[in-house]
Short mmCIF file of C-alpha atoms in Angstrom, two decimals:
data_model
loop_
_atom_site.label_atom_id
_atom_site.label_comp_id
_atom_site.label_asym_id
_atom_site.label_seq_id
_atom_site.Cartn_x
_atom_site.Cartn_y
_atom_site.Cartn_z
CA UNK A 1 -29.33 -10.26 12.70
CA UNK A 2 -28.31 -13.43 10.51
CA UNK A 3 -28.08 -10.89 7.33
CA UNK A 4 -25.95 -8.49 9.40
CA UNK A 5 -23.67 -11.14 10.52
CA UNK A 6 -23.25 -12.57 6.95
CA UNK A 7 -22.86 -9.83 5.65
CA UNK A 8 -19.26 -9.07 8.45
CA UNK A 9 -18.43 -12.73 7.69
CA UNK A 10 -18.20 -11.53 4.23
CA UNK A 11 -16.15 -8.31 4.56
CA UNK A 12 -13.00 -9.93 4.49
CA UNK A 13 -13.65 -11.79 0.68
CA UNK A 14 -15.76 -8.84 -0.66
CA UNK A 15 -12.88 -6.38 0.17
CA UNK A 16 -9.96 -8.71 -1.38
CA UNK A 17 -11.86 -9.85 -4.84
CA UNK A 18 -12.43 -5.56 -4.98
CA UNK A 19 -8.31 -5.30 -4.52
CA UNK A 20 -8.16 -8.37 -6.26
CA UNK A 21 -10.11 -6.62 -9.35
CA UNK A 22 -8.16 -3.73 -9.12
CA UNK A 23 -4.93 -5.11 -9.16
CA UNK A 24 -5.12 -7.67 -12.00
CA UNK A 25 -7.10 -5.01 -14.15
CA UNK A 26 -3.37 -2.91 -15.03
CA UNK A 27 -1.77 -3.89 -18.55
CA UNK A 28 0.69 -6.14 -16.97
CA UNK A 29 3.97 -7.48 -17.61
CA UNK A 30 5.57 -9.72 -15.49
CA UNK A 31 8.51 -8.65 -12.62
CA UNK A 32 10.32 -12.19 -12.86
CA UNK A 33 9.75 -15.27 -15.47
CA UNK A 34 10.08 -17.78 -12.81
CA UNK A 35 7.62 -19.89 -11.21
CA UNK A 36 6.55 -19.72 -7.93
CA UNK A 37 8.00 -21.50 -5.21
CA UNK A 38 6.48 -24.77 -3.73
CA UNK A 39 3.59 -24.41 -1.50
CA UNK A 40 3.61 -25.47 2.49
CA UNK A 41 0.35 -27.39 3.79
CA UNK A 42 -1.93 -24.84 4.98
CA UNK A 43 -2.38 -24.95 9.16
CA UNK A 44 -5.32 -23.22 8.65
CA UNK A 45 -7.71 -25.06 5.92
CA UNK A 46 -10.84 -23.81 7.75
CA UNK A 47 -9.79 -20.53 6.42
CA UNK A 48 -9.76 -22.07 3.22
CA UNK A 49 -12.77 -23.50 3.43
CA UNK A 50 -14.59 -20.25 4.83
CA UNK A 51 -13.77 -18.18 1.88
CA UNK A 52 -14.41 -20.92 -0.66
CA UNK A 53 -17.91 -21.19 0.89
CA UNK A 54 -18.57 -17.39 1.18
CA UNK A 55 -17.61 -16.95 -2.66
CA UNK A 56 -20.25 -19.14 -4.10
CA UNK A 57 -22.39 -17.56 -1.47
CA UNK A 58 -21.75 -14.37 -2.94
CA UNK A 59 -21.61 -14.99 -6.77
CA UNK A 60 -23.01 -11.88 -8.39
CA UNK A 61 -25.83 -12.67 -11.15
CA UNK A 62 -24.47 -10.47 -13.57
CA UNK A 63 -21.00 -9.15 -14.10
CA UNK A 64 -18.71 -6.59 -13.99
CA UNK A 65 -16.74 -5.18 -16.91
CA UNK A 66 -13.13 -4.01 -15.12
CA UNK A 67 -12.40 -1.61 -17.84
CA UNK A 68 -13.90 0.98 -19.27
CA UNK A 69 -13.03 4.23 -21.47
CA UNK A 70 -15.76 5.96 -19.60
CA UNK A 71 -14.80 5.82 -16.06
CA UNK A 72 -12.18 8.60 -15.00
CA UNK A 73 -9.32 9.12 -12.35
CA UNK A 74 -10.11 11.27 -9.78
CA UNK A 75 -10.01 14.69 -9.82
CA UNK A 76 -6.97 14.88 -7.18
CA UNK A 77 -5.04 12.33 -9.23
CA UNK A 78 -5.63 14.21 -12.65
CA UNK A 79 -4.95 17.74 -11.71
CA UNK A 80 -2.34 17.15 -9.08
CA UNK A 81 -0.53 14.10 -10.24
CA UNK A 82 1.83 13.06 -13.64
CA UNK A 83 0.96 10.31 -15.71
CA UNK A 84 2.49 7.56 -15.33
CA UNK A 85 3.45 7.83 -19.19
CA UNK A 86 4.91 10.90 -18.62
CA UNK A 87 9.11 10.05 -17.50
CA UNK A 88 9.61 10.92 -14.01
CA UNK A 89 11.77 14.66 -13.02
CA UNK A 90 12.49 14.45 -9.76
CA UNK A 91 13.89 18.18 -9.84
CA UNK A 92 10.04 19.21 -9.95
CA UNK A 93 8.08 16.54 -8.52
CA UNK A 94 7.29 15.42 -4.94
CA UNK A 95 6.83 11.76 -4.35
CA UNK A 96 4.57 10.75 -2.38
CA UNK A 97 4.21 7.07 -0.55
CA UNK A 98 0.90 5.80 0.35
CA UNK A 99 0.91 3.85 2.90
CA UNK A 100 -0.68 0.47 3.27
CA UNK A 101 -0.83 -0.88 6.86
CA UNK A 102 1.23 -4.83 6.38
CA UNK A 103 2.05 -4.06 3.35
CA UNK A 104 6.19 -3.46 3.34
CA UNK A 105 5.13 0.52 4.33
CA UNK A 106 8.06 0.18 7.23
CA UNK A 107 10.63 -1.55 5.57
CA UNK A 108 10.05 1.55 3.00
CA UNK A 109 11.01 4.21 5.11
CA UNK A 110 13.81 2.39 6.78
CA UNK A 111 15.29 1.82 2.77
CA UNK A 112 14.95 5.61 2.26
CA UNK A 113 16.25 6.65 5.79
CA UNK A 114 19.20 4.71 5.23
CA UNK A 115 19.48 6.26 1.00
CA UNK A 116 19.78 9.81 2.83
CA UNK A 117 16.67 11.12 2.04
CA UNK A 118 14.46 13.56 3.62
CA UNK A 119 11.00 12.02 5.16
CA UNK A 120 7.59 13.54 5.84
CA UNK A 121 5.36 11.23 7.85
CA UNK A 122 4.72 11.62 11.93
CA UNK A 123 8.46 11.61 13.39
CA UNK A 124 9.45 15.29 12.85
CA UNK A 125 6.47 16.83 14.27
CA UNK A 126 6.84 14.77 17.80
CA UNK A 127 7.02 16.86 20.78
CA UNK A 128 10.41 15.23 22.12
CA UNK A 129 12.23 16.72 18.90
CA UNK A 130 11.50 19.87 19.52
CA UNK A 131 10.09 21.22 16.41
CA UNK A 132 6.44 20.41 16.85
CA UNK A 133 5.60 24.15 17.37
CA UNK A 134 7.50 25.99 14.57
CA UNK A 135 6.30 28.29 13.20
CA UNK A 136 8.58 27.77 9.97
CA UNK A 137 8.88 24.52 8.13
CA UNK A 138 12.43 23.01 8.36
CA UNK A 139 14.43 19.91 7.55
CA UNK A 140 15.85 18.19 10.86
CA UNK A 141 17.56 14.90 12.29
CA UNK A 142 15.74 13.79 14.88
CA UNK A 143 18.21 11.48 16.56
CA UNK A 144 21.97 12.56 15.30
CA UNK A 145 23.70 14.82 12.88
CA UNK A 146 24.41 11.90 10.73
CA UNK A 147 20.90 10.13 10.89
CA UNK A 148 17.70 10.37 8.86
CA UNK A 149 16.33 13.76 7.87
CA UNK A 150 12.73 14.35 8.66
CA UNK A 151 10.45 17.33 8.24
CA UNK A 152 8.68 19.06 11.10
CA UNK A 153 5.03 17.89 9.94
CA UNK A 154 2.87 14.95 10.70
CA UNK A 155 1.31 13.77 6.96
CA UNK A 156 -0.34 10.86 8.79
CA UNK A 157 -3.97 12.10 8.98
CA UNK A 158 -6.40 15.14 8.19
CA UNK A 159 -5.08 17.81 10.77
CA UNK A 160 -1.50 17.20 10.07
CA UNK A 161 -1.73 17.35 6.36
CA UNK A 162 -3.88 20.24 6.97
CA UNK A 163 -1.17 22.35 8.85
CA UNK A 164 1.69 20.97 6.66
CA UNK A 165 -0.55 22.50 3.96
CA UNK A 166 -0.30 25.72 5.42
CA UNK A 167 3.41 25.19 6.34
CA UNK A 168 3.89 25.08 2.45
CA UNK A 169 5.44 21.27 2.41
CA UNK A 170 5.38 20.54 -1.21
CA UNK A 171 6.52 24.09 -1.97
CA UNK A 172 9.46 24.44 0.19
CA UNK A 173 10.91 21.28 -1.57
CA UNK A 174 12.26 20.09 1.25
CA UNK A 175 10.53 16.34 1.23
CA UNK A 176 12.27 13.92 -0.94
CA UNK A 177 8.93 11.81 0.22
CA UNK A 178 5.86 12.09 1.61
CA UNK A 179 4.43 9.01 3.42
CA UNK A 180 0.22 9.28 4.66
CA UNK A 181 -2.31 6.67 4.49
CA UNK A 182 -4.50 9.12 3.30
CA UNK A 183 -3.88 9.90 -0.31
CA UNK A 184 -6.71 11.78 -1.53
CA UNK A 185 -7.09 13.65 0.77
CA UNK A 186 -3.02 14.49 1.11
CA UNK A 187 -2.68 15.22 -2.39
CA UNK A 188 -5.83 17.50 -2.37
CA UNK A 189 -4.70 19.47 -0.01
CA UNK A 190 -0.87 19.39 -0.64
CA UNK A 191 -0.05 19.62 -4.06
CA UNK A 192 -1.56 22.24 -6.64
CA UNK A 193 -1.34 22.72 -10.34
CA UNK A 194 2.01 24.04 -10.15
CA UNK A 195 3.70 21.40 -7.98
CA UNK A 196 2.87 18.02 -8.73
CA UNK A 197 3.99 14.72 -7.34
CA UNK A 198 4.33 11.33 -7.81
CA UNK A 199 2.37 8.27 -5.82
CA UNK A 200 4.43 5.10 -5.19
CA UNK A 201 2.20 2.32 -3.45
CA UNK A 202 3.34 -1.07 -2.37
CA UNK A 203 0.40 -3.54 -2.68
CA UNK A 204 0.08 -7.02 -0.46
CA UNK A 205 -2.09 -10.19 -1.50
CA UNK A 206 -5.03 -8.67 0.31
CA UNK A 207 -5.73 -12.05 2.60
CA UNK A 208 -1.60 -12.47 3.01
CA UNK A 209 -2.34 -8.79 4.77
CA UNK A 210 -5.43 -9.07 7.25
CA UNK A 211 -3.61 -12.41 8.27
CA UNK A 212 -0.44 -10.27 9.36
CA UNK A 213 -2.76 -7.69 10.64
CA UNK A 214 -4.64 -10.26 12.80
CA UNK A 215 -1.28 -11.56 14.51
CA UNK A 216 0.94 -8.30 14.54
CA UNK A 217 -1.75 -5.92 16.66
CA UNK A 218 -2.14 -9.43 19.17
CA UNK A 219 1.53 -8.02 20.08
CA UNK A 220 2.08 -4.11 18.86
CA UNK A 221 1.20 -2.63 22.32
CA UNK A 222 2.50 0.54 20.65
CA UNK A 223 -0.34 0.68 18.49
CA UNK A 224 -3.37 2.57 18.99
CA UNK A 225 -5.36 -0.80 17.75
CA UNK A 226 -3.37 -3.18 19.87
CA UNK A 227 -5.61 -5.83 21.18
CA UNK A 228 -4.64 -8.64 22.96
CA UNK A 229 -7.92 -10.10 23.33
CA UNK A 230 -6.79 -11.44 19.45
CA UNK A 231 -4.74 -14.39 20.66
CA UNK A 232 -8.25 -16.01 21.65
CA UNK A 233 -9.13 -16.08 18.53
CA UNK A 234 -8.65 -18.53 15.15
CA UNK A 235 -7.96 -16.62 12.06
CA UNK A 236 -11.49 -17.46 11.01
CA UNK A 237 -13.06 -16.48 14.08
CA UNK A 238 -11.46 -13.01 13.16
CA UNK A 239 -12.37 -12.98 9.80
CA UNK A 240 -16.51 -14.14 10.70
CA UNK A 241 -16.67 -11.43 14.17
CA UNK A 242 -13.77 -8.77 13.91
CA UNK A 243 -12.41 -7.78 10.76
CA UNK A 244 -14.09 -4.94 9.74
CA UNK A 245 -12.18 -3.70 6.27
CA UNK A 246 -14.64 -3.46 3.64
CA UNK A 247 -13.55 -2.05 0.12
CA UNK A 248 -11.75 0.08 2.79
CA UNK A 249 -8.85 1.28 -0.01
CA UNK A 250 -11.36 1.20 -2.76
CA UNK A 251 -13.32 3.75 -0.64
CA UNK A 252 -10.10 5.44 -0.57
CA UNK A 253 -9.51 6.30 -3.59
CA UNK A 254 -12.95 7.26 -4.64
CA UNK A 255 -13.39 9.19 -1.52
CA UNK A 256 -16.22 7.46 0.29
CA UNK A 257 -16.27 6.84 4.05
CA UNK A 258 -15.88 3.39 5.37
CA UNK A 259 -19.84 2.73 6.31
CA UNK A 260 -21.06 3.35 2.57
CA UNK A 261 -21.62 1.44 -0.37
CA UNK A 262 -18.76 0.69 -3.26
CA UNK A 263 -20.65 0.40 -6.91
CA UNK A 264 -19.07 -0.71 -10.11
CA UNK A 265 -18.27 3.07 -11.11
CA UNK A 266 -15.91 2.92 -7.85
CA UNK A 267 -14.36 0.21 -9.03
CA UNK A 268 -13.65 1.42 -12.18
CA UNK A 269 -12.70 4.72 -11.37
CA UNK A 270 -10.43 3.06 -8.58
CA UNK A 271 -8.79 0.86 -11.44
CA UNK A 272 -8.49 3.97 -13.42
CA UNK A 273 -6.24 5.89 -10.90
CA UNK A 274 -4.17 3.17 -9.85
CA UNK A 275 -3.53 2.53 -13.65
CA UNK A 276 -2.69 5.99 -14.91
CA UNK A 277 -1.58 7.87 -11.79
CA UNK A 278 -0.13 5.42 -9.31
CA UNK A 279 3.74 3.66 -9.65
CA UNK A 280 2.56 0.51 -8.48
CA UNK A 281 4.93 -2.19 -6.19
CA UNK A 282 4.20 -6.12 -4.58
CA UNK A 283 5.56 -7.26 -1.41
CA UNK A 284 6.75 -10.30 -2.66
CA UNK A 285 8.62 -8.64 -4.73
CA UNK A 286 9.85 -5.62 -2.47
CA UNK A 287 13.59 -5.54 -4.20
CA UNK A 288 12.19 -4.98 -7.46
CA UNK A 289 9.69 -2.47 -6.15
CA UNK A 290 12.43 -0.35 -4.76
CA UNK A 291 14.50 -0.42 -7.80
CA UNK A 292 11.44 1.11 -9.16
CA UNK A 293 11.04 3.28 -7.15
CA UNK A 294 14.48 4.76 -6.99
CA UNK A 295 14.17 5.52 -10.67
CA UNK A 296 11.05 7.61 -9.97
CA UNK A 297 13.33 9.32 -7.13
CA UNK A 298 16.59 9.62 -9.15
CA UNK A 299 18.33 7.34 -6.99
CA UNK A 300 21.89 6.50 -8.13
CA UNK A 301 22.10 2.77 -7.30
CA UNK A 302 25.63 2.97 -8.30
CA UNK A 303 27.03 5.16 -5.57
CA UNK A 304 29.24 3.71 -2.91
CA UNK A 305 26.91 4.58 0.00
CA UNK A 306 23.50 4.00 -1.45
CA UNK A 307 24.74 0.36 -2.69
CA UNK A 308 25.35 -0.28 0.97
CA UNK A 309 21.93 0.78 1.83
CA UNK A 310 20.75 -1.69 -0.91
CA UNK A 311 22.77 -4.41 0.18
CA UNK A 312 21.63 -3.81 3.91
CA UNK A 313 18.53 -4.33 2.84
CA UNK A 314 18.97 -6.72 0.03
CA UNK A 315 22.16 -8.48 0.34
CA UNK A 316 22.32 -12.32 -0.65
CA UNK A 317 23.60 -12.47 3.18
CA UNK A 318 19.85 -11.06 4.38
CA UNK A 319 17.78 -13.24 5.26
CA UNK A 320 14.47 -13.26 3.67
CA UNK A 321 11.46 -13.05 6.80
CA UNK A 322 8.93 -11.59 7.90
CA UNK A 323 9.34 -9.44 10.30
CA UNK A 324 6.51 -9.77 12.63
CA UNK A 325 6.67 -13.80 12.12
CA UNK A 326 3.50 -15.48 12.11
CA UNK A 327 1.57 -19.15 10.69
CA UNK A 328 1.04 -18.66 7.14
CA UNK A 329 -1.64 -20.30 4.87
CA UNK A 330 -0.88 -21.38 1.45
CA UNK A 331 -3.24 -22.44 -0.55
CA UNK A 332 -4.47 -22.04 -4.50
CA UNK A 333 -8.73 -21.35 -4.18
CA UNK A 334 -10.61 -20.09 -7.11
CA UNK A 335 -12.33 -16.38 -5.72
CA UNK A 336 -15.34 -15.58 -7.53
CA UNK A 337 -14.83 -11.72 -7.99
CA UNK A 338 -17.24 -9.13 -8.84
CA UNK A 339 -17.20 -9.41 -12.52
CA UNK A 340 -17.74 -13.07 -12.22
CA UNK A 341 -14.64 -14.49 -13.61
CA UNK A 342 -13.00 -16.62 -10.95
CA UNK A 343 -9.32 -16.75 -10.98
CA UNK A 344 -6.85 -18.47 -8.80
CA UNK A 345 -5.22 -16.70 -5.56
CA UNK A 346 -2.55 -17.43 -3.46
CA UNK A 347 -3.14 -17.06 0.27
CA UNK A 348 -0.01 -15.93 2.01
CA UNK A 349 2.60 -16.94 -0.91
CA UNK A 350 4.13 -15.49 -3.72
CA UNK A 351 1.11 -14.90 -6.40
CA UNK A 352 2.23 -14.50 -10.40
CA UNK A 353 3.98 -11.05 -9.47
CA UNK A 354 2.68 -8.02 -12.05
CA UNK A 355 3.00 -4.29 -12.25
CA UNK A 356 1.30 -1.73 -14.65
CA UNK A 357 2.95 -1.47 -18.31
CA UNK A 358 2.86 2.16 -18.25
CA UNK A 359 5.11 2.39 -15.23
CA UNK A 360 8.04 -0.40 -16.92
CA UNK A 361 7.56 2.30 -20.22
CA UNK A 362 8.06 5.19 -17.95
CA UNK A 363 10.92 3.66 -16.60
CA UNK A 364 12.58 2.34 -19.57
CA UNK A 365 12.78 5.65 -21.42
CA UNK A 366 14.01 7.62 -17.93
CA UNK A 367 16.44 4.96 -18.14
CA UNK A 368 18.05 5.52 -21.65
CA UNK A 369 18.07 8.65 -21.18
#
């Protein structure tokens, strides 16, 4: 029982030195030169504490080399997805967005509603649109003629992405993006040798996320994991007896369920993917990310409407918040990570933003061109 219940109190560190690992293993170049802002005094030090304690706890004996020329991307990524290296064309690619729960996914489809283009994800397959039992794949607005455009699939989980596989939703061409939490398994079973896609993926400081988790589903009562009973609770209660993430996107990638076992050849298969296959974004630097992004997308930035949409979004008169406003802790604590090198995070602020070289090279040349 005690090694059971050290081993949830650990879930929560385990699973963001893994991210941690993954992110800060990319050939990175900075988004921004400057420095980060100040830090606010942390209202929750315990939390501090509780990580700092469970890190020496944990310190592996050996460590963990977080590249390698042996490990290789996944199967799905390699046959059904471009390099990053290779510049993006839009005219024969699909992009896909995986979606990380608190992690800017919703912001993200609002910025591509509003930049006119056409959205796979739950909303066109609801019942109260109408189109939930064609037998034909089609291109709709859900709410008015002039609104967003949505596709009558559900890309959210297995069964949808099943039937939009047999609706032919990466053939038809009539997704601009695709946005599941699922992406092996969606990219598997969507794209082929002959149509390939794109990932975008907007990563979170992996503690700055369970936090927002923790306080947004006290509240969401429109979510299927709404739970009230959270507002009981400290953050570190919920981090020793609830939180149950555990490598969970790690697993992702590499295609294991939740309840088994990540090794070092996850991780550096994991790393692999995200490095070669996967246009990587940060939160804290969502603006950026979407710049990015539109590039992939072939986005004119210049045109009179989608400059509105940016500004809407982006503005100098938009205030910067959070939209499901919450304490914050922010704090610099050394994680000891997997390989054994201990490096500083940033709990809930604005941590040295990166993203992969291959991506800015990509971009550069589809630029100039």
């Amino acid at each position: 029982m005690v090694n059971r219940r050290r081993s949830a109190e650990a879930a929560l560190l385990i699973g963001c030195c893994i991210l941690a690992s993954v992110l800060f293993s990319f050939d990175l170049t900075p988004f921004n030169n400057h420095e980060d802002p100040s830090l606010s005094s942390s209202p929750a030090p315990e939390l501090q504490r509780y990580l700092l304690a469970k890190a020496k706890r944990r310190t592996p004996k050996g460590s963990i080399k977080t590249t390698s020329s042996s490990a290789s991307v996944r199967s799905w990524a390699n046959n059904h997805l471009e390099p990053v290296t290779v510049t993006p064309d839009p005219s024969r690619e699909t992009v896909l967005f995986w979606h990380i729960p608190k992690s800017g996914g919703t912001t993200t489809k609002a910025i591509y509603e509003c930049l006119h283009q056409t959205l796979a994800s739950r909303v066109g397959s609801l019942p109260k649109f109408g189109h939930d039992k064609d037998e034909e794949i089609v291109a709709f607005h859900p709410w008015r003629d002039n609104g967003p455009t949505y596709v009558n699939v559900d890309t959210t989980g297995p069964v949808g992405i099943r039937h939009a596989e047999e609706m032919g939703l990466v053939p038809s061409g009539l997704a601009d993006l695709i946005v599941t939490g699922y992406i092996g398994f969606a990219i598997e079973h969507l794209y082929d040798d002959a149509h390939k896609g794109r990932v975008l993926v907007t990563f979170r400081h992996p503690v700055e996320r369970l936090v927002s988790k923790f306080y947004y589903l006290q509240t969401a009562d429109w979510e299927r994991a709404y739970n009230p009973g959270w507002k009981k609770l400290s953050v570190l209660e919920f981090a020793e007896t609830r939180n149950n993430e555990n490598n969970v996107y790690v697993k992702n990638l590499v295609g294991k369920k939740n309840n088994e076992k990540v090794t070092e050849k996850d991780l550096k298969i994991a790393m692999k993917t995200l490095r070669e296959r996967c246009i990587v974004g940060l939160t804290n630097e969502m603006e950026e990310s979407i710049h990015r992004y539109n590039v992939v997308m072939d986005i004119d930035e210049s045109d009179k409407e989608n400059k509105k949409c940016m500004d809407q979004f982006f503005g100098d008169h938009v205030e910067k918040k959070n939209s499901n406003a919450h304490p914050t802790v922010s704090d610099i604590f050394f994680c000891t990570c997997p390989h054994g090198i201990p490096f500083p995070y940033l709990l809930l602020s604005s941590f040295h933003s990166h993203i992969n070289y291959p991506l800015s090279l990509s971009l550069s040349l589809s630029l100039s061109a």
